[in-house]
PDB file of C-alpha atoms in Angstrom:
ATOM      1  CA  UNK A 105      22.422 -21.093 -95.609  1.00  0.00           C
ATOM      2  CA  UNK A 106      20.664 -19.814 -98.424  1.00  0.00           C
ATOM      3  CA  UNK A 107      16.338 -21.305 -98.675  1.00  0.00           C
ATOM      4  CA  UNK A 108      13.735 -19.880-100.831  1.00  0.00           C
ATOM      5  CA  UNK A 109      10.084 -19.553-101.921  1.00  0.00           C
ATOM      6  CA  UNK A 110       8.689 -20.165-105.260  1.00  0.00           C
ATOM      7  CA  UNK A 111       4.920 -19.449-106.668  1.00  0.00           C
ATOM      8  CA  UNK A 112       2.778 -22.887-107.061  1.00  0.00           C
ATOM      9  CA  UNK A 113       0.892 -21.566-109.895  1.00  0.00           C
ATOM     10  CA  UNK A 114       3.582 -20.667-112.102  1.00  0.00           C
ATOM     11  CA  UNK A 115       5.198 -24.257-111.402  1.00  0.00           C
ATOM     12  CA  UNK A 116       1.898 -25.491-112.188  1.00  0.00           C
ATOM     13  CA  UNK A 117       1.665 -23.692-115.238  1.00  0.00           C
ATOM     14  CA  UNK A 118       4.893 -24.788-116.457  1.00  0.00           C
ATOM     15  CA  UNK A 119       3.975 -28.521-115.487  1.00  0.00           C
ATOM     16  CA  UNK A 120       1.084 -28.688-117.368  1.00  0.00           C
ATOM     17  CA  UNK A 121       2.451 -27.021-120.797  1.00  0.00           C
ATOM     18  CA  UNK A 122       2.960 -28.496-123.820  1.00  0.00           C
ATOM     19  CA  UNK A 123       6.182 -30.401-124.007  1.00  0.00           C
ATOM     20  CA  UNK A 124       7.651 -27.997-126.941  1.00  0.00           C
ATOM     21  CA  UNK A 125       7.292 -24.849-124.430  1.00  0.00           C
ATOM     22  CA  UNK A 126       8.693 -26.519-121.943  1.00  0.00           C
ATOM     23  CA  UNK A 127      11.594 -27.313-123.818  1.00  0.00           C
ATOM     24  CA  UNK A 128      11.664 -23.371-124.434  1.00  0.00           C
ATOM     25  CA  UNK A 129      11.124 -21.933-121.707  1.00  0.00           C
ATOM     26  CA  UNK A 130      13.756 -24.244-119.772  1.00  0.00           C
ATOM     27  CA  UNK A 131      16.302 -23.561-122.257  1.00  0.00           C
ATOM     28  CA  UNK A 132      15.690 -19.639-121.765  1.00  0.00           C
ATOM     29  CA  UNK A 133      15.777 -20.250-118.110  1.00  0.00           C
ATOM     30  CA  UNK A 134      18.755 -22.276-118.521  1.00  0.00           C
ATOM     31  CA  UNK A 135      20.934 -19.274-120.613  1.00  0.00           C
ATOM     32  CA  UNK A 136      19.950 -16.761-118.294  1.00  0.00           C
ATOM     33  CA  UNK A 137      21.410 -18.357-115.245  1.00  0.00           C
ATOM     34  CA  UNK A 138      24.492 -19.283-117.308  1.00  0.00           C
ATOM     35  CA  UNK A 139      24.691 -15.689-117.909  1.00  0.00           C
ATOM     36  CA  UNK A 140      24.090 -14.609-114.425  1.00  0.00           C
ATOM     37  CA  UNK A 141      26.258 -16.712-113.024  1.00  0.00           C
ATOM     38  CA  UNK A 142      28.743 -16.387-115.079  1.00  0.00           C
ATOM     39  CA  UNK A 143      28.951 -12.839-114.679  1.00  0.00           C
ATOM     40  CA  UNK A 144      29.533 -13.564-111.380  1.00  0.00           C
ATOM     41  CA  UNK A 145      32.225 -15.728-111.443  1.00  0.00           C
ATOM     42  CA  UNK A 146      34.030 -13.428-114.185  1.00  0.00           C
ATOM     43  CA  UNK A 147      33.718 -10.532-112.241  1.00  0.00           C
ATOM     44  CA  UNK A 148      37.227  -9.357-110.398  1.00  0.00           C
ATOM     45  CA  UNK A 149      35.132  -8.701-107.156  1.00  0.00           C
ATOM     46  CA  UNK A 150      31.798  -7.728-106.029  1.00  0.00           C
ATOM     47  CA  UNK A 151      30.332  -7.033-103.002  1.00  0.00           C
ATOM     48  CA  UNK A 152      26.390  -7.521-101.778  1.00  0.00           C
ATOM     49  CA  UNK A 153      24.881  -5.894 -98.875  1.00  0.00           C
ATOM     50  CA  UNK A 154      21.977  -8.663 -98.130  1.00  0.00           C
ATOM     51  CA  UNK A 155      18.901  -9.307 -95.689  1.00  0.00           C
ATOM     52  CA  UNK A 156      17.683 -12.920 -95.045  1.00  0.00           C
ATOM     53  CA  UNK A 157      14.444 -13.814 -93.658  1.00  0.00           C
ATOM     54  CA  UNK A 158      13.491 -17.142 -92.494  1.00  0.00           C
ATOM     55  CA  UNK A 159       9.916 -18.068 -91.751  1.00  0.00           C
ATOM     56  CA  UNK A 160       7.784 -21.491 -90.537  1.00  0.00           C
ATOM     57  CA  UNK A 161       4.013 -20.745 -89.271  1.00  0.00           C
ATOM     58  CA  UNK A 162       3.940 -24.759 -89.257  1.00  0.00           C
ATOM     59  CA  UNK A 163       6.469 -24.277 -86.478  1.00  0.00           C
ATOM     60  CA  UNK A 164       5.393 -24.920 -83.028  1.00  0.00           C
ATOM     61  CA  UNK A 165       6.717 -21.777 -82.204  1.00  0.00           C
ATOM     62  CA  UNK A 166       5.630 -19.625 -84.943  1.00  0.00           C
ATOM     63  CA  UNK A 167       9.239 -18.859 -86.154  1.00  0.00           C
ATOM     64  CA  UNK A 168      10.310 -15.278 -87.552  1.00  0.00           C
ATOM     65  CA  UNK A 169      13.872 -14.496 -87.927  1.00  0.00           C
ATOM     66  CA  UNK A 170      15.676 -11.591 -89.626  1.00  0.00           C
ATOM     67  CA  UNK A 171      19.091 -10.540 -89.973  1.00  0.00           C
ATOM     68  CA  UNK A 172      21.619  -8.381 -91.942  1.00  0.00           C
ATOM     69  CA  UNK A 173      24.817  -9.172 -93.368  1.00  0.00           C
ATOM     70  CA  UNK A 174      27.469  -8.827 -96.125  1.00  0.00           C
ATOM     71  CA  UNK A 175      29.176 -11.036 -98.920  1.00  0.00           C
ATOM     72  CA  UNK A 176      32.481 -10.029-101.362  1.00  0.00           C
ATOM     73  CA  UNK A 177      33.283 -12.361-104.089  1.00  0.00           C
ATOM     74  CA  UNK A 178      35.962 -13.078-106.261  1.00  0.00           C
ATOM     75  CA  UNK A 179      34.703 -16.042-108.573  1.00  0.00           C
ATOM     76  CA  UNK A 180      34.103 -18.863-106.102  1.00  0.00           C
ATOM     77  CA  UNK A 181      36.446 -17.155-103.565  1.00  0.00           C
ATOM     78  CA  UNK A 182      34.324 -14.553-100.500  1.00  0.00           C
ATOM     79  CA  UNK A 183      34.263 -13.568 -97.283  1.00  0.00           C
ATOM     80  CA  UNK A 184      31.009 -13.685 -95.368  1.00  0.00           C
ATOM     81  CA  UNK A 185      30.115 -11.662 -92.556  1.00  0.00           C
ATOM     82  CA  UNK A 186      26.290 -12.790 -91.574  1.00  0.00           C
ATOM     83  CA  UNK A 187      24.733 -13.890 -87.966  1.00  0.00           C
ATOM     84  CA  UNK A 188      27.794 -13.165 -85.929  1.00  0.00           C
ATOM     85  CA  UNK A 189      30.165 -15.553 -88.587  1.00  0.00           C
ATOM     86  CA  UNK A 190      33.089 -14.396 -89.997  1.00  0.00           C
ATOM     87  CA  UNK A 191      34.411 -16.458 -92.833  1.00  0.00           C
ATOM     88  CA  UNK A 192      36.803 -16.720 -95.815  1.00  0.00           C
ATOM     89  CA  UNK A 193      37.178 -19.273 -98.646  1.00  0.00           C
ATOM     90  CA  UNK A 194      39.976 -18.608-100.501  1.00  0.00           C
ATOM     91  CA  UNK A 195      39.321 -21.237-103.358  1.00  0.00           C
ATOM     92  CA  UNK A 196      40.575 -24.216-100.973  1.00  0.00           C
ATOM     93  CA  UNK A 197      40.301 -23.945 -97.412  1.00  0.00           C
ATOM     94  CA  UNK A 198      37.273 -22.483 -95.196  1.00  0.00           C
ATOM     95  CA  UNK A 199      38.526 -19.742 -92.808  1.00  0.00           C
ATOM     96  CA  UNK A 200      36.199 -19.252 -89.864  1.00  0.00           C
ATOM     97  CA  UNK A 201      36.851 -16.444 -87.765  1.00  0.00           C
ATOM     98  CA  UNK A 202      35.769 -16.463 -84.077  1.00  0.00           C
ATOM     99  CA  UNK A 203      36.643 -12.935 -83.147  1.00  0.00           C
ATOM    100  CA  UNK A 204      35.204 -12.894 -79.273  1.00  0.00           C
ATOM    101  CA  UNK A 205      37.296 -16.596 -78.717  1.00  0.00           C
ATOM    102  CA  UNK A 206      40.299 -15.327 -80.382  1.00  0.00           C
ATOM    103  CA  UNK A 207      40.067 -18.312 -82.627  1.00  0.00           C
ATOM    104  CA  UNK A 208      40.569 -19.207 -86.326  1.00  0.00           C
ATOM    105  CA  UNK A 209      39.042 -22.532 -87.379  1.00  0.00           C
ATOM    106  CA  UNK A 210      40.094 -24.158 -90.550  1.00  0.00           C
ATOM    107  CA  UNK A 211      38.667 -26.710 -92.582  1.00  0.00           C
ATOM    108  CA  UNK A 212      38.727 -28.399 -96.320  1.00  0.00           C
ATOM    109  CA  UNK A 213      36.292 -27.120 -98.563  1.00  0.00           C
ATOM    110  CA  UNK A 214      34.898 -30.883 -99.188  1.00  0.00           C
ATOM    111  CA  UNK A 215      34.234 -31.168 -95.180  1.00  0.00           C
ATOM    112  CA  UNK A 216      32.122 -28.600 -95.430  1.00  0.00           C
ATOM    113  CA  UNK A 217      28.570 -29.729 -94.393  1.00  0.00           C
ATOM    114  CA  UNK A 218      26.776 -26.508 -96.036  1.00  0.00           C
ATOM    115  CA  UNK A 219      28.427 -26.839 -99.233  1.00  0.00           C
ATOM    116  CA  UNK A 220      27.924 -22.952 -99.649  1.00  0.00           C
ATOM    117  CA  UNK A 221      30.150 -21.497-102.313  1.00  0.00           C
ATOM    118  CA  UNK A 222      28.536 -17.977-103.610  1.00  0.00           C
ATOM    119  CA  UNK A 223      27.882 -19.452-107.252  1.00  0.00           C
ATOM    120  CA  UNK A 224      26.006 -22.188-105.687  1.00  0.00           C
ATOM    121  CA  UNK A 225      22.289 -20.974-105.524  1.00  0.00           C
ATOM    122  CA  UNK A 226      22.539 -19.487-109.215  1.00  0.00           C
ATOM    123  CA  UNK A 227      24.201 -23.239-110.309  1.00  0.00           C
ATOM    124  CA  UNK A 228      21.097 -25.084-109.023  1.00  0.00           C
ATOM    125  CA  UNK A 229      19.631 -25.974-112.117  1.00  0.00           C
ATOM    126  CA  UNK A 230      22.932 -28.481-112.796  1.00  0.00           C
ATOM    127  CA  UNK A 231      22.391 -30.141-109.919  1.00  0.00           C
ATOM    128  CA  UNK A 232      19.085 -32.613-109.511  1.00  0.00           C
ATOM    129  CA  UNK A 233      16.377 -29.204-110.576  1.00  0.00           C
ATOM    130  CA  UNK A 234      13.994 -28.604-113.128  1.00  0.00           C
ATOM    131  CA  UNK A 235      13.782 -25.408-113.887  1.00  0.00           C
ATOM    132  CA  UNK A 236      11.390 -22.534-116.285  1.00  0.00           C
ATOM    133  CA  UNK A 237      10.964 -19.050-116.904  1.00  0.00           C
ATOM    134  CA  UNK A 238       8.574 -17.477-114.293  1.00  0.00           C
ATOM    135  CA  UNK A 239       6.604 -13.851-115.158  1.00  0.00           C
ATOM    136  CA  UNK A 240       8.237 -10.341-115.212  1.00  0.00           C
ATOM    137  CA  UNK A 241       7.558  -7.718-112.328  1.00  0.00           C
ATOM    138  CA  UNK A 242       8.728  -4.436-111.500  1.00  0.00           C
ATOM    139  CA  UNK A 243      10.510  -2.950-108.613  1.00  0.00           C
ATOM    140  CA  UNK A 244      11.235   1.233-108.824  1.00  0.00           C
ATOM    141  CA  UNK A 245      10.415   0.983-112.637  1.00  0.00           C
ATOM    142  CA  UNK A 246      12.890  -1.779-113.216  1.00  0.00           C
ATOM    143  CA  UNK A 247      11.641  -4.131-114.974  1.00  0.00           C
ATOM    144  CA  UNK A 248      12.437  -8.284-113.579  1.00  0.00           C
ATOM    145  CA  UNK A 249      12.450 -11.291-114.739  1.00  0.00           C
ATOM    146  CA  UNK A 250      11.480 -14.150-112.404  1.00  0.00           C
ATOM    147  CA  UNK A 251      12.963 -17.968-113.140  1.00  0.00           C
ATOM    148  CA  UNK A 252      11.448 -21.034-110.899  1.00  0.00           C
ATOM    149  CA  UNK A 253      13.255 -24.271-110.347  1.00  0.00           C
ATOM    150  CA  UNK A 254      11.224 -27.600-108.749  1.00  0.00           C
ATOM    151  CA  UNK A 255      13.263 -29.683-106.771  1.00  0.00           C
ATOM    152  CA  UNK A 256      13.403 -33.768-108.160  1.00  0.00           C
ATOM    153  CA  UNK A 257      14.646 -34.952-105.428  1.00  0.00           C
ATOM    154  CA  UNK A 258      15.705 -32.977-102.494  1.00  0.00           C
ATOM    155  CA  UNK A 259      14.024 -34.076 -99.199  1.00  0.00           C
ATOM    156  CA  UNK A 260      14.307 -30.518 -97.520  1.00  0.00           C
ATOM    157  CA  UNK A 261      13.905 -28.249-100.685  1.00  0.00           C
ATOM    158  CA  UNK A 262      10.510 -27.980-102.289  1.00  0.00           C
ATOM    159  CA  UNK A 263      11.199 -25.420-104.888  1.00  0.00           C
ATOM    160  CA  UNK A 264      12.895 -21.567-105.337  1.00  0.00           C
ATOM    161  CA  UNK A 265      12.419 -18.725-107.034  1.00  0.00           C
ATOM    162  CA  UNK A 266      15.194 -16.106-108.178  1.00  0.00           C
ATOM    163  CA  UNK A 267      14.750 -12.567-109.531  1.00  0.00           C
ATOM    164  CA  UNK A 268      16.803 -11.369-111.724  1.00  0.00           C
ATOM    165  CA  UNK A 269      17.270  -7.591-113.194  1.00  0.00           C
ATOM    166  CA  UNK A 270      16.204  -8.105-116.950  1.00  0.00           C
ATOM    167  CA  UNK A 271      18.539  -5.228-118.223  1.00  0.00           C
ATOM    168  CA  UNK A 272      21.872  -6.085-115.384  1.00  0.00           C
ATOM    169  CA  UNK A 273      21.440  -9.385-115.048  1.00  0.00           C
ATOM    170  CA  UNK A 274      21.952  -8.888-111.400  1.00  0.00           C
ATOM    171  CA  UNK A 275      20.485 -10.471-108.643  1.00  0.00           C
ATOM    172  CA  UNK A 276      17.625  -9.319-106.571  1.00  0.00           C
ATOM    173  CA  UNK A 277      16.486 -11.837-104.683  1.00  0.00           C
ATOM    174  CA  UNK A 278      15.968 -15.199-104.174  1.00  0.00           C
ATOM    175  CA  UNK A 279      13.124 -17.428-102.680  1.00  0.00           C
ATOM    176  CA  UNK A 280      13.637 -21.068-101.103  1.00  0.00           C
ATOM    177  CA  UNK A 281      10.317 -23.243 -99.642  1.00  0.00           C
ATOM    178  CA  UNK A 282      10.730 -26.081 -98.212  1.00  0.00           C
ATOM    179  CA  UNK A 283       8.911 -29.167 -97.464  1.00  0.00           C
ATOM    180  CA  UNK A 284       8.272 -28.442 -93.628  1.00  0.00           C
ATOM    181  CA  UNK A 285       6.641 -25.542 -94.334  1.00  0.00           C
ATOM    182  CA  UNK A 286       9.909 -23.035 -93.893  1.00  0.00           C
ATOM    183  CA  UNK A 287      10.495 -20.259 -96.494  1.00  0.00           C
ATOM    184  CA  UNK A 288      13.327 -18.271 -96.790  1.00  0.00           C
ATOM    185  CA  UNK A 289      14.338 -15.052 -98.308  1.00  0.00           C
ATOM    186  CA  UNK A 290      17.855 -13.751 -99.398  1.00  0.00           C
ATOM    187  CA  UNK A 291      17.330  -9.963-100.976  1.00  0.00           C
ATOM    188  CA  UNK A 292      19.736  -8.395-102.357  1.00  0.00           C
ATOM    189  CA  UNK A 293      20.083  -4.282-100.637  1.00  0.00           C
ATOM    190  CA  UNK A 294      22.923  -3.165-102.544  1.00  0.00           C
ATOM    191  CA  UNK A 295      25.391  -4.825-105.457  1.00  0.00           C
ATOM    192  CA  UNK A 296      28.740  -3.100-106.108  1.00  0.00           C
ATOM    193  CA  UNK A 297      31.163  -3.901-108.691  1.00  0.00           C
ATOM    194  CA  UNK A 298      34.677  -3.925-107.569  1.00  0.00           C
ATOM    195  CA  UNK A 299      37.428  -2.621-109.853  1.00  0.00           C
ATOM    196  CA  UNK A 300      39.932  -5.074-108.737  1.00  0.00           C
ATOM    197  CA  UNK A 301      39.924  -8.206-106.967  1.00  0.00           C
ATOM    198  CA  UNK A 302      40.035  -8.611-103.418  1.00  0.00           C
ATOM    199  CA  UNK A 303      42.865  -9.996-101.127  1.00  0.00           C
ATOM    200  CA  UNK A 304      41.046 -13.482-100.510  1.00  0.00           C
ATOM    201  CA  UNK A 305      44.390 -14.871 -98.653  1.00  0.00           C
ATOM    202  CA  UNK A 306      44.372 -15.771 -95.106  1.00  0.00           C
ATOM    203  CA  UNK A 307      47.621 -14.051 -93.347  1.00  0.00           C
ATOM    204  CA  UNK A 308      48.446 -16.591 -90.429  1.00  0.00           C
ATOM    205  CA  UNK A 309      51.383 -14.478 -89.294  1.00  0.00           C
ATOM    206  CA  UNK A 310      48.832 -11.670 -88.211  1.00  0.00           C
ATOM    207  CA  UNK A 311      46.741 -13.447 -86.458  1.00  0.00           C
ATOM    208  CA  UNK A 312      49.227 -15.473 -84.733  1.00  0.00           C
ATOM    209  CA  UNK A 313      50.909 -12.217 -83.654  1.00  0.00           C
ATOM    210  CA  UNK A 314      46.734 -11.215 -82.253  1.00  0.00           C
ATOM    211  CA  UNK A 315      47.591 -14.087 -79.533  1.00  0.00           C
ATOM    212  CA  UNK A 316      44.176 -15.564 -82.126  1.00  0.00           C
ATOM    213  CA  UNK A 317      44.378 -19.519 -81.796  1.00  0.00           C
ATOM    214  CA  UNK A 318      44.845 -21.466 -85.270  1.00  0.00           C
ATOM    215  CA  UNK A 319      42.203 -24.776 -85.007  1.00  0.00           C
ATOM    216  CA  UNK A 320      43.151 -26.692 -87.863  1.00  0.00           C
TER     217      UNK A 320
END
């Protein structure tokens, strides 16, 4: 659900280094996710107003596509509300919420062909990425720090870019290309921390007394 762009010459730059600065700036890459991440995960809840843009001008169609939506987290547990979806993981089972239908469908994490868990972009670089420090921007005199990872071996994902705030560690956005020419863009509009953790439990009694339809 989440794809992202990433800029050539700073992957190029980092390809062509000398191996010691590699090393380097992979392992600085490397902590800083950790730490993002982590501050994620550790965090009793948080909640992320978002816009996602997809793109493809190799497209027959020239395709443009923006929408709005929201994300709260607690660790690897959230509830998603984005493109008309309403859905809750509450650590084991997928909760999706078909509002108009009256329905609740529920499925196994593992069945789950997206695999999307909110820790998942920012855990990338475990799972089959290289990865390297990018440059530092600015956005409303704060100053970021930009990481790139290069896919190995992905057939749809080329490479991504995330932005991080240097001094929160927050993310601001994230960039995905892929190999048919699509690019999309998941920016972060507002982060709030929560002061306690959300109720990620889904209460069947409620919606069974809605006259809602339980698809399990």
């Amino acid at each position: 659900m989440t794809k992202y762009i990433v800029a050539f010459s700073a992957m190029i730059a980092f390809m062509i280094a000398p191996s010691v600065y590699a090393q380097t700036t992979a392992r600085e890459a490397k902590t800083l996710l950790e730490e993002v991440s982590n501050k994620i995960k550790s965090a009793p809840g948080i909640e992320i107003e978002f816009t996602y843009t997809f793109t493809n001008p190799r497209a027959d169609a020239s395709m443009n596509q923006t929408e709005k939506g929201t994300i709260v987290m607690s660790g690897d547990k959230y509830r998603l509300q984005f493109m008309g979806i309403d859905r809750l993981f509450d650590g084991k089972k997928i909760y999706t919420f078909l509002h108009e239908d009256k329905e609740v469908q529920i499925m196994d994490a593992e069945d789950d062909d997206e695999g999307f868990t909110p820790s998942f972009i920012l855990d990338l670089y475990k799972q089959g990425f290289s990865y390297a420090m990018g440059g530092n921007s600015t956005l409303n005199g704060k100053r970021l720090q930009h990481i790139m990872l290069k896919s190995l071996n992905s057939a749809e994902i080329d490479n991504i870019e995330i932005v991080i705030f240097a001094d929160t560690k927050q993310l601001q956005r994230m960039v995905q290309k892929g190999r048919n020419g699509g690019v999309t863009t998941f920016v972060v509009n507002q982060y709030k921390n929560l002061p306690t953790a959300p109720n990620m439990s889904f209460n069947r009694r409620a919606y069974m007394a809605k006259n809602y339809l339980i698809v399990e």
